[in-house]
Amino acid sequence: MTKGTTRRFQPTFWPTVFSIPVFLVALGLGTWQLQRMEWKKEQIALRQERSGAEAVSFDELYAGNSGVPAEEEFRHVWIEGEFLHDEELILGARSLDRRLGVQIVTPFALRDGREILVNRGFAPSELKESAARPEGQVKGTVRIEGLLRVPGWKGYEMVKPANDPIKNFWFYVDIPEMARHTGLSNPVQDIYLDAGPAANPGGYPLGGQTRIELVNNHLEYVITWYAMALILAVIYFVFHYRPVEKLEDET
């Protein structure tokens, strides 16, 4: 009898205890990113479809309704009525082409007596006060087009800043609080309007600031996490595919 060597897959305890959870986590994160990628594609397609459609009358769609379903976000509508310029609200932390500024949110009185908040768009910091842009304070009955938006903070909750109604400085749209601050009597709840790109007298506010296209880099993360799972599996297999001795008959 002589001794020879061969290779067999022989798992060991601690490398297995470490590798299996890491492998499952990497696989799970890759799958989650894949789902996020598909969701993002659907969102982009929805935004493009709704924002690119012909504007419809807000009054006809939501006549008599104080609330508008959140599912209607990015619907292209037109409204008719008057701006309540004396009740302007300043939405902070905005920039355009690397120029710091704010966005101007103005209550708008619809013909049926309801009021809806309208984000009229960007104004540079030096023009945030209404007195600095008198041409843009259009008077009388006007018709404007825009996209319906859902209020609330759009970022991570852990870094959510606090609105400051006393200073009239807002980081996100909070319709009930803004309605109280401006004294609106019959505000449309759950939805507001991002004004479209139609030019305002004097140039500001500059409308058409709604983000339709979203960054969709989830494929990179899908590849990264799945690759990590695959690499770990290969390393685990190679590490445990060990040579072992075997006895061979001599002839």
Short mmCIF file of C-alpha atoms in Angstrom, two decimals:
data_model
loop_
_atom_site.label_atom_id
_atom_site.label_comp_id
_atom_site.label_asym_id
_atom_site.label_seq_id
_atom_site.Cartn_x
_atom_site.Cartn_y
_atom_site.Cartn_z
CA MET A 1 0.00 0.00 0.00
CA THR A 2 1.26 3.52 -0.84
CA LYS A 3 -0.05 6.89 0.17
CA GLY A 4 -1.33 9.41 -2.40
CA THR A 5 -3.20 12.70 -2.24
CA THR A 6 -6.54 13.90 -3.55
CA ARG A 7 -8.76 16.91 -2.90
CA ARG A 8 -12.07 16.99 -1.11
CA PHE A 9 -14.47 19.72 -0.03
CA GLN A 10 -14.27 19.75 3.77
CA PRO A 11 -15.98 22.73 5.47
CA THR A 12 -14.68 23.91 8.83
CA PHE A 13 -16.75 25.39 11.63
CA TRP A 14 -15.67 29.01 12.18
CA PRO A 15 -15.12 29.99 8.53
CA THR A 16 -18.57 28.57 7.82
CA VAL A 17 -20.18 30.45 10.73
CA PHE A 18 -18.64 33.69 9.43
CA SER A 19 -19.16 33.17 5.69
CA ILE A 20 -22.80 32.10 5.51
CA PRO A 21 -24.30 35.24 7.17
CA VAL A 22 -22.04 37.55 5.14
CA PHE A 23 -22.95 35.72 1.94
CA LEU A 24 -26.67 35.98 2.70
CA VAL A 25 -26.41 39.68 3.59
CA ALA A 26 -24.53 40.47 0.36
CA LEU A 27 -27.05 38.47 -1.65
CA GLY A 28 -29.95 40.19 0.10
CA LEU A 29 -28.54 43.67 -0.46
CA GLY A 30 -27.98 42.90 -4.13
CA THR A 31 -31.59 41.75 -4.46
CA TRP A 32 -32.84 44.84 -2.63
CA GLN A 33 -30.85 47.10 -4.95
CA LEU A 34 -32.30 45.23 -7.92
CA GLN A 35 -35.80 45.91 -6.63
CA ARG A 36 -34.89 49.56 -6.01
CA MET A 37 -33.60 49.85 -9.57
CA GLU A 38 -36.88 48.57 -11.01
CA TRP A 39 -38.88 50.85 -8.69
CA LYS A 40 -36.77 53.84 -9.79
CA LYS A 41 -37.40 53.01 -13.46
CA GLU A 42 -41.13 52.90 -12.80
CA GLN A 43 -40.99 56.25 -10.98
CA ILE A 44 -39.08 57.91 -13.80
CA ALA A 45 -41.52 56.55 -16.38
CA LEU A 46 -44.49 57.72 -14.28
CA ARG A 47 -43.06 61.22 -13.87
CA GLN A 48 -42.29 61.51 -17.56
CA GLU A 49 -45.74 60.31 -18.57
CA ARG A 50 -47.68 62.55 -16.20
CA SER A 51 -45.56 65.68 -16.58
CA GLY A 52 -45.51 65.34 -20.38
CA ALA A 53 -49.28 64.98 -20.70
CA GLU A 54 -51.51 67.89 -21.64
CA ALA A 55 -52.53 70.03 -18.67
CA VAL A 56 -56.02 69.38 -17.32
CA SER A 57 -58.20 71.58 -15.14
CA PHE A 58 -57.55 71.15 -11.42
CA ASP A 59 -61.05 72.48 -10.67
CA GLU A 60 -62.71 69.85 -12.85
CA LEU A 61 -60.66 66.97 -11.49
CA TYR A 62 -60.95 67.85 -7.81
CA ALA A 63 -64.04 70.04 -7.58
CA GLY A 64 -65.15 70.37 -3.98
CA ASN A 65 -62.39 68.15 -2.62
CA SER A 66 -60.25 69.67 0.11
CA GLY A 67 -57.84 66.76 -0.20
CA VAL A 68 -56.16 65.32 -3.27
CA PRO A 69 -54.82 61.73 -3.30
CA ALA A 70 -51.05 61.46 -3.04
CA GLU A 71 -51.21 59.06 -6.00
CA GLU A 72 -51.89 62.09 -8.19
CA GLU A 73 -48.36 63.44 -7.73
CA PHE A 74 -46.77 64.89 -10.91
CA ARG A 75 -50.15 65.25 -12.60
CA HIS A 76 -49.98 68.16 -15.08
CA VAL A 77 -52.79 70.59 -14.25
CA TRP A 78 -53.75 74.21 -14.71
CA ILE A 79 -55.39 76.48 -12.16
CA GLU A 80 -57.04 79.86 -12.35
CA GLY A 81 -57.33 82.45 -9.61
CA GLU A 82 -55.21 85.03 -7.77
CA PHE A 83 -51.90 84.90 -5.95
CA LEU A 84 -51.90 86.03 -2.31
CA HIS A 85 -48.49 87.68 -2.51
CA ASP A 86 -48.69 89.17 0.97
CA GLU A 87 -48.46 85.63 2.36
CA GLU A 88 -45.32 84.45 0.56
CA LEU A 89 -43.34 81.65 2.17
CA ILE A 90 -39.59 81.10 1.80
CA LEU A 91 -38.46 77.55 1.07
CA GLY A 92 -34.75 77.40 1.88
CA ALA A 93 -31.70 75.32 1.00
CA ARG A 94 -32.03 75.51 -2.78
CA SER A 95 -29.51 76.16 -5.52
CA LEU A 96 -29.60 76.52 -9.30
CA ASP A 97 -26.53 76.21 -11.50
CA ARG A 98 -24.36 76.58 -8.37
CA ARG A 99 -26.13 79.81 -7.44
CA LEU A 100 -27.51 79.81 -3.92
CA GLY A 101 -31.07 80.86 -3.41
CA VAL A 102 -34.54 79.92 -2.23
CA GLN A 103 -37.85 78.89 -3.69
CA ILE A 104 -40.92 81.05 -3.33
CA VAL A 105 -44.12 79.37 -2.16
CA THR A 106 -47.22 81.54 -2.54
CA PRO A 107 -50.83 80.79 -1.54
CA PHE A 108 -53.18 80.90 -4.51
CA ALA A 109 -56.93 81.56 -4.23
CA LEU A 110 -58.90 79.37 -6.61
CA ARG A 111 -62.16 80.54 -8.13
CA ASP A 112 -64.22 78.22 -5.91
CA GLY A 113 -62.82 79.73 -2.70
CA ARG A 114 -60.21 77.12 -1.92
CA GLU A 115 -56.55 77.99 -1.55
CA ILE A 116 -53.63 75.96 -2.82
CA LEU A 117 -49.93 76.50 -2.19
CA VAL A 118 -47.87 77.15 -5.32
CA ASN A 119 -44.12 76.75 -5.44
CA ARG A 120 -43.41 79.46 -7.99
CA GLY A 121 -39.75 78.46 -8.32
CA PHE A 122 -36.22 79.65 -7.70
CA ALA A 123 -35.06 83.13 -6.69
CA PRO A 124 -31.44 84.00 -5.83
CA SER A 125 -30.78 84.84 -2.20
CA GLU A 126 -30.58 88.56 -2.86
CA LEU A 127 -34.11 88.45 -4.34
CA LYS A 128 -35.83 86.34 -1.71
CA GLU A 129 -37.79 89.32 -0.39
CA SER A 130 -40.81 90.21 -2.50
CA ALA A 131 -39.82 93.90 -2.53
CA ALA A 132 -36.69 92.98 -4.49
CA ARG A 133 -38.71 91.55 -7.40
CA PRO A 134 -41.87 93.68 -7.73
CA GLU A 135 -42.35 92.78 -11.40
CA GLY A 136 -42.92 89.16 -10.44
CA GLN A 137 -45.80 89.98 -8.11
CA VAL A 138 -48.46 89.53 -10.77
CA LYS A 139 -51.88 90.92 -9.86
CA GLY A 140 -55.40 89.89 -10.72
CA THR A 141 -56.75 86.67 -12.12
CA VAL A 142 -54.12 84.49 -13.76
CA ARG A 143 -53.94 81.00 -15.18
CA ILE A 144 -50.88 78.92 -14.48
CA GLU A 145 -49.79 75.38 -15.26
CA GLY A 146 -47.78 73.11 -13.04
CA LEU A 147 -47.28 69.69 -11.52
CA LEU A 148 -49.01 68.42 -8.39
CA ARG A 149 -46.60 67.55 -5.59
CA VAL A 150 -46.90 65.72 -2.29
CA PRO A 151 -45.67 67.75 0.72
CA GLY A 152 -43.20 66.62 3.32
CA TRP A 153 -39.48 66.07 3.83
CA LYS A 154 -37.93 64.19 0.89
CA GLY A 155 -34.60 63.30 2.54
CA TYR A 156 -33.42 61.04 5.35
CA GLU A 157 -35.44 61.47 8.55
CA MET A 158 -32.32 61.45 10.71
CA VAL A 159 -31.16 64.73 9.16
CA LYS A 160 -34.59 66.32 8.88
CA PRO A 161 -34.28 70.02 9.79
CA ALA A 162 -36.96 71.93 11.63
CA ASN A 163 -39.09 74.52 9.86
CA ASP A 164 -39.08 77.97 11.42
CA PRO A 165 -42.54 79.56 11.01
CA ILE A 166 -41.57 82.56 13.15
CA LYS A 167 -38.85 83.53 10.69
CA ASN A 168 -40.93 82.33 7.74
CA PHE A 169 -38.17 79.97 6.68
CA TRP A 170 -39.10 76.46 5.63
CA PHE A 171 -36.98 73.47 4.67
CA TYR A 172 -39.91 71.45 3.37
CA VAL A 173 -43.58 72.01 2.56
CA ASP A 174 -45.85 71.42 5.56
CA ILE A 175 -49.34 72.38 4.38
CA PRO A 176 -51.17 72.46 7.74
CA GLU A 177 -48.42 74.52 9.40
CA MET A 178 -48.04 76.83 6.41
CA ALA A 179 -51.81 77.29 6.26
CA ARG A 180 -51.87 78.33 9.91
CA HIS A 181 -48.94 80.68 9.38
CA THR A 182 -50.59 82.43 6.42
CA GLY A 183 -54.13 82.32 7.80
CA LEU A 184 -55.62 80.32 4.95
CA SER A 185 -59.26 79.49 5.60
CA ASN A 186 -59.85 76.67 3.10
CA PRO A 187 -56.52 75.16 2.00
CA VAL A 188 -56.26 72.20 -0.35
CA GLN A 189 -54.72 69.47 1.75
CA ASP A 190 -52.19 66.76 0.88
CA ILE A 191 -51.01 68.37 -2.34
CA TYR A 192 -49.41 71.55 -3.65
CA LEU A 193 -48.36 72.81 -7.07
CA ASP A 194 -44.92 73.23 -8.62
CA ALA A 195 -45.28 76.03 -11.18
CA GLY A 196 -44.23 75.19 -14.72
CA PRO A 197 -41.47 76.90 -16.75
CA ALA A 198 -43.60 79.80 -18.02
CA ALA A 199 -41.61 83.01 -17.52
CA ASN A 200 -42.60 85.46 -14.80
CA PRO A 201 -42.31 89.22 -15.30
CA GLY A 202 -38.84 90.30 -14.22
CA GLY A 203 -37.53 86.75 -14.59
CA TYR A 204 -38.07 85.60 -11.00
CA PRO A 205 -39.26 83.39 -9.48
CA LEU A 206 -37.96 80.93 -12.06
CA GLY A 207 -40.45 78.08 -12.43
CA GLY A 208 -40.06 74.62 -13.88
CA GLN A 209 -37.81 73.35 -11.07
CA THR A 210 -39.50 69.98 -10.54
CA ARG A 211 -37.07 67.06 -10.71
CA ILE A 212 -38.46 64.62 -13.24
CA GLU A 213 -35.32 62.62 -13.94
CA LEU A 214 -33.94 60.69 -10.99
CA VAL A 215 -30.43 59.38 -10.52
CA ASN A 216 -30.62 55.63 -11.09
CA ASN A 217 -27.23 54.10 -10.29
CA HIS A 218 -28.62 51.03 -8.54
CA LEU A 219 -27.21 48.69 -11.21
CA GLU A 220 -23.72 49.50 -9.92
CA TYR A 221 -24.74 48.46 -6.43
CA VAL A 222 -26.45 45.31 -7.73
CA ILE A 223 -23.23 44.26 -9.46
CA THR A 224 -21.13 45.17 -6.42
CA TRP A 225 -23.16 43.19 -3.88
CA TYR A 226 -23.65 40.15 -6.11
CA ALA A 227 -19.94 40.19 -6.98
CA MET A 228 -19.05 40.26 -3.29
CA ALA A 229 -21.33 37.27 -2.66
CA LEU A 230 -19.75 35.39 -5.57
CA ILE A 231 -16.18 36.20 -4.52
CA LEU A 232 -16.89 35.09 -0.96
CA ALA A 233 -18.39 31.83 -2.22
CA VAL A 234 -15.34 31.16 -4.41
CA ILE A 235 -12.90 31.93 -1.58
CA TYR A 236 -14.87 29.72 0.79
CA PHE A 237 -14.85 26.83 -1.67
CA VAL A 238 -11.15 27.16 -2.55
CA PHE A 239 -10.21 27.42 1.13
CA HIS A 240 -12.05 24.21 1.97
CA TYR A 241 -11.16 22.21 -1.14
CA ARG A 242 -8.20 20.60 0.58
CA PRO A 243 -5.77 17.83 -0.27
CA VAL A 244 -6.26 14.66 1.75
CA GLU A 245 -4.21 11.50 1.88
CA LYS A 246 -5.52 8.25 0.49
CA LEU A 247 -4.12 4.72 0.39
CA GLU A 248 -3.40 3.10 -2.97
CA ASP A 249 -2.80 -0.61 -3.63
CA GLU A 250 0.63 -1.50 -5.03
CA THR A 251 0.64 -3.95 -7.90
#
